[in-house]
Coordinates of C-alpha atoms in Angstrom, one line a residue:
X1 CA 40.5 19.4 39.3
X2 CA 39.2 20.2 42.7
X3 CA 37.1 23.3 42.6
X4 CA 38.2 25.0 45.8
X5 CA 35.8 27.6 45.7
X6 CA 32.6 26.0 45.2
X7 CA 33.9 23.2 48.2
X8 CA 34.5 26.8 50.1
X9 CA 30.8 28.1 49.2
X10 CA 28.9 24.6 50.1
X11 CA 30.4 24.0 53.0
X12 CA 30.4 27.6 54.9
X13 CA 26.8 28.1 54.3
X14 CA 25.7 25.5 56.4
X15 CA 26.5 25.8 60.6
X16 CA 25.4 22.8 62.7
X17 CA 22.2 21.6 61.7
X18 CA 19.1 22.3 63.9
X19 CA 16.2 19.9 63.5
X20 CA 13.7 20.3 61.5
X21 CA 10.3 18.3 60.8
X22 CA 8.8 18.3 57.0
X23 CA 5.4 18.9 56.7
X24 CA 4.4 15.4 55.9
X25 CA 6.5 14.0 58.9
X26 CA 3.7 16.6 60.7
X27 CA 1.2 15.0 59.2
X28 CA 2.4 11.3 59.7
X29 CA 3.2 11.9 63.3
X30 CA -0.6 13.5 63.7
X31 CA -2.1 10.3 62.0
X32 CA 0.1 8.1 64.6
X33 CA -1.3 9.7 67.5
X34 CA -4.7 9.4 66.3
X35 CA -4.0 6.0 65.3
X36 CA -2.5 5.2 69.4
X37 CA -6.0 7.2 70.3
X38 CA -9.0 5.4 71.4
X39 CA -11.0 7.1 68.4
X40 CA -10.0 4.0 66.2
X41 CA -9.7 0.4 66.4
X42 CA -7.9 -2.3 64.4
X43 CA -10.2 -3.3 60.9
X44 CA -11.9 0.3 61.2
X45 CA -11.9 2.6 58.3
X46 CA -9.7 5.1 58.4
X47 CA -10.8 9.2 57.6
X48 CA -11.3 10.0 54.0
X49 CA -8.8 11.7 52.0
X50 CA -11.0 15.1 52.0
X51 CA -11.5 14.6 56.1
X52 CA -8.0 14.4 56.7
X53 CA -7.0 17.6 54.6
X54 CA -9.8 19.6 56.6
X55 CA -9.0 18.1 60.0
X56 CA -5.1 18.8 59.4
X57 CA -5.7 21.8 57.2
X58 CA -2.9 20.1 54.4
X59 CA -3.5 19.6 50.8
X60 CA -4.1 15.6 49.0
X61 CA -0.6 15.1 48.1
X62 CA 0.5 16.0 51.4
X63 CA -2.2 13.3 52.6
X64 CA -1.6 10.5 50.1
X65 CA 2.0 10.7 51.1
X66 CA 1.2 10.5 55.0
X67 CA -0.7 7.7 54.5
X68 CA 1.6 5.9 51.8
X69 CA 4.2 6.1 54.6
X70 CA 1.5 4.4 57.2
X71 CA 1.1 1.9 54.5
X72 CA 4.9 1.1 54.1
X73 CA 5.1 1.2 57.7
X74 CA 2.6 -1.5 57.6
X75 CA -0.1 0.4 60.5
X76 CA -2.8 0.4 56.9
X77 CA -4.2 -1.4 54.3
X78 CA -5.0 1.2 51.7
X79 CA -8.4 -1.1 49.2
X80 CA -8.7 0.7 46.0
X81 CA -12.6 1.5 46.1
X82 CA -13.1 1.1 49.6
X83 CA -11.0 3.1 51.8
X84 CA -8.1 3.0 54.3
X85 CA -8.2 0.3 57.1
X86 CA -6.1 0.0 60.2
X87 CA -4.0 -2.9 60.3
X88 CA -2.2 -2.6 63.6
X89 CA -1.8 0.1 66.4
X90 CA 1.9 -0.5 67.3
X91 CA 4.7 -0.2 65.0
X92 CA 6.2 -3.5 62.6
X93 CA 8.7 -5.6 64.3
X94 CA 11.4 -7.2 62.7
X95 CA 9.5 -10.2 61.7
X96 CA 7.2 -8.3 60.1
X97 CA 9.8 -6.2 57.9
X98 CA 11.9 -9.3 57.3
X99 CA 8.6 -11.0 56.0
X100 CA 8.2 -8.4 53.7
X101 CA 12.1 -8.4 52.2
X102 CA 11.9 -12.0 52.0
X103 CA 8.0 -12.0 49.7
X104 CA 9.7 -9.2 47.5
X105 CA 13.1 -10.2 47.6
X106 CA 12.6 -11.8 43.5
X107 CA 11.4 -8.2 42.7
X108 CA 14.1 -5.8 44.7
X109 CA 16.9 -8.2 43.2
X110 CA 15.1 -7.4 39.3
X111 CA 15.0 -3.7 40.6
X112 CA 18.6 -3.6 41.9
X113 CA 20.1 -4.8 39.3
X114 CA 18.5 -2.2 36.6
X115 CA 18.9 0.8 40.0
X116 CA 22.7 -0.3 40.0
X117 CA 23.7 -0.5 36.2
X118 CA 22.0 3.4 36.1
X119 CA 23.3 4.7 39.1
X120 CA 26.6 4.2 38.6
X121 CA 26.6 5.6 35.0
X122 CA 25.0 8.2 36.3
X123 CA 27.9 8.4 39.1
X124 CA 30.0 8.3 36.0
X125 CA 28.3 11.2 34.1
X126 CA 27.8 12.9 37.0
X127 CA 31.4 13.4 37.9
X128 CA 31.9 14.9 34.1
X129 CA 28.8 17.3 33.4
X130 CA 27.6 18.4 37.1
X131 CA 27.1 21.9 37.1
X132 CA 28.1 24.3 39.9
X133 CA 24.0 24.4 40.8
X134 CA 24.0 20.4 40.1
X135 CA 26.7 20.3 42.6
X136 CA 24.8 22.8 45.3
X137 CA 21.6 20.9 45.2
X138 CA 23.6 17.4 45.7
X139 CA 25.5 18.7 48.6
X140 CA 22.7 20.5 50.2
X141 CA 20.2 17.3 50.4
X142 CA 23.2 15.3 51.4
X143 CA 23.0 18.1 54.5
X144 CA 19.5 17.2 55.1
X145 CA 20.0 13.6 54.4
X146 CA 23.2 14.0 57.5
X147 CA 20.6 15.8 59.7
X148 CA 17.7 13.2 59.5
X149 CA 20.7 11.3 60.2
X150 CA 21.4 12.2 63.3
X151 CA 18.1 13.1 64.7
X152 CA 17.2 9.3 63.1
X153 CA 14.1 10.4 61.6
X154 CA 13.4 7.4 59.2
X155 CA 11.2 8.8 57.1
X156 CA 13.0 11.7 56.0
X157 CA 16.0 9.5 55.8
X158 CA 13.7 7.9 52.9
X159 CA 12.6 10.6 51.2
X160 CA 16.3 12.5 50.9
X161 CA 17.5 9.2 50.5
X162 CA 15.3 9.3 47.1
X163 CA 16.4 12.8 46.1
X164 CA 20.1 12.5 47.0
X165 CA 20.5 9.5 44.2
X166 CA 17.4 11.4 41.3
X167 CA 19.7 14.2 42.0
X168 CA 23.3 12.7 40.7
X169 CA 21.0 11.3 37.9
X170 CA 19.8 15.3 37.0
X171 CA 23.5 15.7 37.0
X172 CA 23.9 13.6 34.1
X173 CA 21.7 16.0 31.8
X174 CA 21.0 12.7 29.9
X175 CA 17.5 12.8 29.3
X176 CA 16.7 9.2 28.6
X177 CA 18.7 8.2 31.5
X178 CA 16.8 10.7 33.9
X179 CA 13.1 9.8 32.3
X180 CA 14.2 5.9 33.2
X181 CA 15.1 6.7 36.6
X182 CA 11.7 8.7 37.0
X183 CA 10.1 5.8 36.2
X184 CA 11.8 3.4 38.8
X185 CA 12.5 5.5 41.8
X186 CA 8.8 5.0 43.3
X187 CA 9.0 1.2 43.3
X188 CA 11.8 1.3 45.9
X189 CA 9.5 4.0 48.2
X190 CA 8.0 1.2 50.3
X191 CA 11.9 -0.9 50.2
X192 CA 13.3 2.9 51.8
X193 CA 10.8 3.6 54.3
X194 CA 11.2 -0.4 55.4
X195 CA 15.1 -0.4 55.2
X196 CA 16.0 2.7 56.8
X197 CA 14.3 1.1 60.2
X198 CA 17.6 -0.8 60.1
X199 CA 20.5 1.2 61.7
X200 CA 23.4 -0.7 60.0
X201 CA 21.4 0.5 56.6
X202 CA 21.4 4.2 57.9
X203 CA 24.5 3.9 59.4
X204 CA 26.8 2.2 55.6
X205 CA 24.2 5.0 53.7
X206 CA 25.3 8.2 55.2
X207 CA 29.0 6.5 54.4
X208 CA 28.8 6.0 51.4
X209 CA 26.9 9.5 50.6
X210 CA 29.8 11.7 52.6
X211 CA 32.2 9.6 49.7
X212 CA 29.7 10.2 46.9
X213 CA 29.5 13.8 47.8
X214 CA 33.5 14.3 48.3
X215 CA 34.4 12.6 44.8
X216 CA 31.8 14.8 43.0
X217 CA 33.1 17.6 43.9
X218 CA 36.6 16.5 43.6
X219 CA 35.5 15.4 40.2
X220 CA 37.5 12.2 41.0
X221 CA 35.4 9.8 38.6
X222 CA 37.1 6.9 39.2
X223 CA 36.8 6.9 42.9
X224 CA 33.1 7.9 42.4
X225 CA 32.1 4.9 40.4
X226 CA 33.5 2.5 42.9
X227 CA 32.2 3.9 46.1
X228 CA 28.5 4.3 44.2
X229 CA 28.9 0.5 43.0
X230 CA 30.1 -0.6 46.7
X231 CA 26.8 1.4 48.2
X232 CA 24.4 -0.4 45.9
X233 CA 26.3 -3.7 46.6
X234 CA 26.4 -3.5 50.5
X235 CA 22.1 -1.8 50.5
X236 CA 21.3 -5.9 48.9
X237 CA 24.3 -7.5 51.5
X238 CA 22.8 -6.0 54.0
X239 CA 19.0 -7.2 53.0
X240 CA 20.4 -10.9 52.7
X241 CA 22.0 -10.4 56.2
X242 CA 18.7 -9.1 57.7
X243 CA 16.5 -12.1 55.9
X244 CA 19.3 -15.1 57.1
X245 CA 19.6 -13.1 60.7
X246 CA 16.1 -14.0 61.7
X247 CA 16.4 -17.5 59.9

């Protein structure tokens, strides 16, 4: 049964969105412009962690995630032991992030198949137990996720990307099944921050989220499961299209 009220609540208390950067976009776009600056050259060590929070005034989570997203970006080469190096000044091409899909390709095809046999229970679940708050949280990332969107602010699209789906999988209030998903979300970080470079990946995402969203609230489980299962489908479709493009 469509809950007409809480459809009502969601969707008035949002106007158009305005744009907005996260704190760790701040910090990424500070360590790009240093990065372009003539202060460091490619193979030089980068700051240290504790240089970086006092130069930028931000805590060490705040700059372990900056720099993860450098990493995945491919601009560093983080050595356990010896430091952060710079890696390239200028952003990865497509070579570069089809290189990448094709060495890990094995792996995200492993990962894939355990992310789609959970997400679409969890879909499943979802759709039955989803509290009113459950629902509210979904929608309102989705919000976020439709505003990174449209400003095309990859990073972000990665990150609510991450806690659109960990969401749905709260929503279950299956314990086991949320402690798995903990435990494989980060090993598609670097996959997310890579893929949502690719427009026709931001583009079939924010698809297949609107549907996700709609059925949810419509508590339409049927519909729900198939559009998560076609959205997990089409994200590996569109990998092997990328890879054989550039072949």
């Amino acid at each position: 049964m469509i809950n007409i009220h809480l459809i009502f609540k969601l969707r008035s208390s949002f106007m158009k969105p305005i744009q907005k950067t996260s704190i760790i976009d701040q910090v990424v776009d500070s360590l790009l412009e240093f990065i372009a600056s003539d202060r460091v050259k490619i193979g030089d060590k980068m700051p240290t962690e504790q240089e970086l929070c006092d130069m930028l005034k931000v805590g060490r989570s705040t700059v372990r995630e900056g720099m993860r997203t450098l990493k995945a970006l491919g601009y560093v080469e983080i050595t356990p032991g010896r430091g952060t190096f710079l890696l390239r000044k200028t952003p990865e091409g497509k070579a570069q992030v089809t290189n990448w899909l094709e060495n890990n390709k094995s792996q995200l095809d492993d990962l894939m198949e355990v992310r789609s046999a959970l997400e679409v229970l969890s879909a499943k679940l979802a759709v039955q137990r989803a509290t009113e708050d459950d629902l509210e949280h979904i929608y309102k990332t989705h919000q976020k996720f439709k505003n990174a969107y449209e400003f095309n602010i990859s990073s972000d699209l990665a990150y609510y990307d991450e806690l659109f789906h960990s969401q749905i999988m709260i929503a279950t209030h299956n314990s086991v099944l949320i402690s798995i998903g903990k435990q494989l979300t980060p090993h598609f970080r670097d996959y997310r921050l890579k893929t949502f470079r690719m427009q026709v990946n931001c583009d079939k995402a924010f698809y297949y989220h609107q549907k996700i969203v709609d059925f949810l609230l419509s508590h339409d489980e049927e519909n729900c499961v198939k559009i998560m299962t076609g959205h997990l489908q089409f994200s590996m479709d569109d990998i092997i299209n990328w890879i054989n493009s550039d072949s």
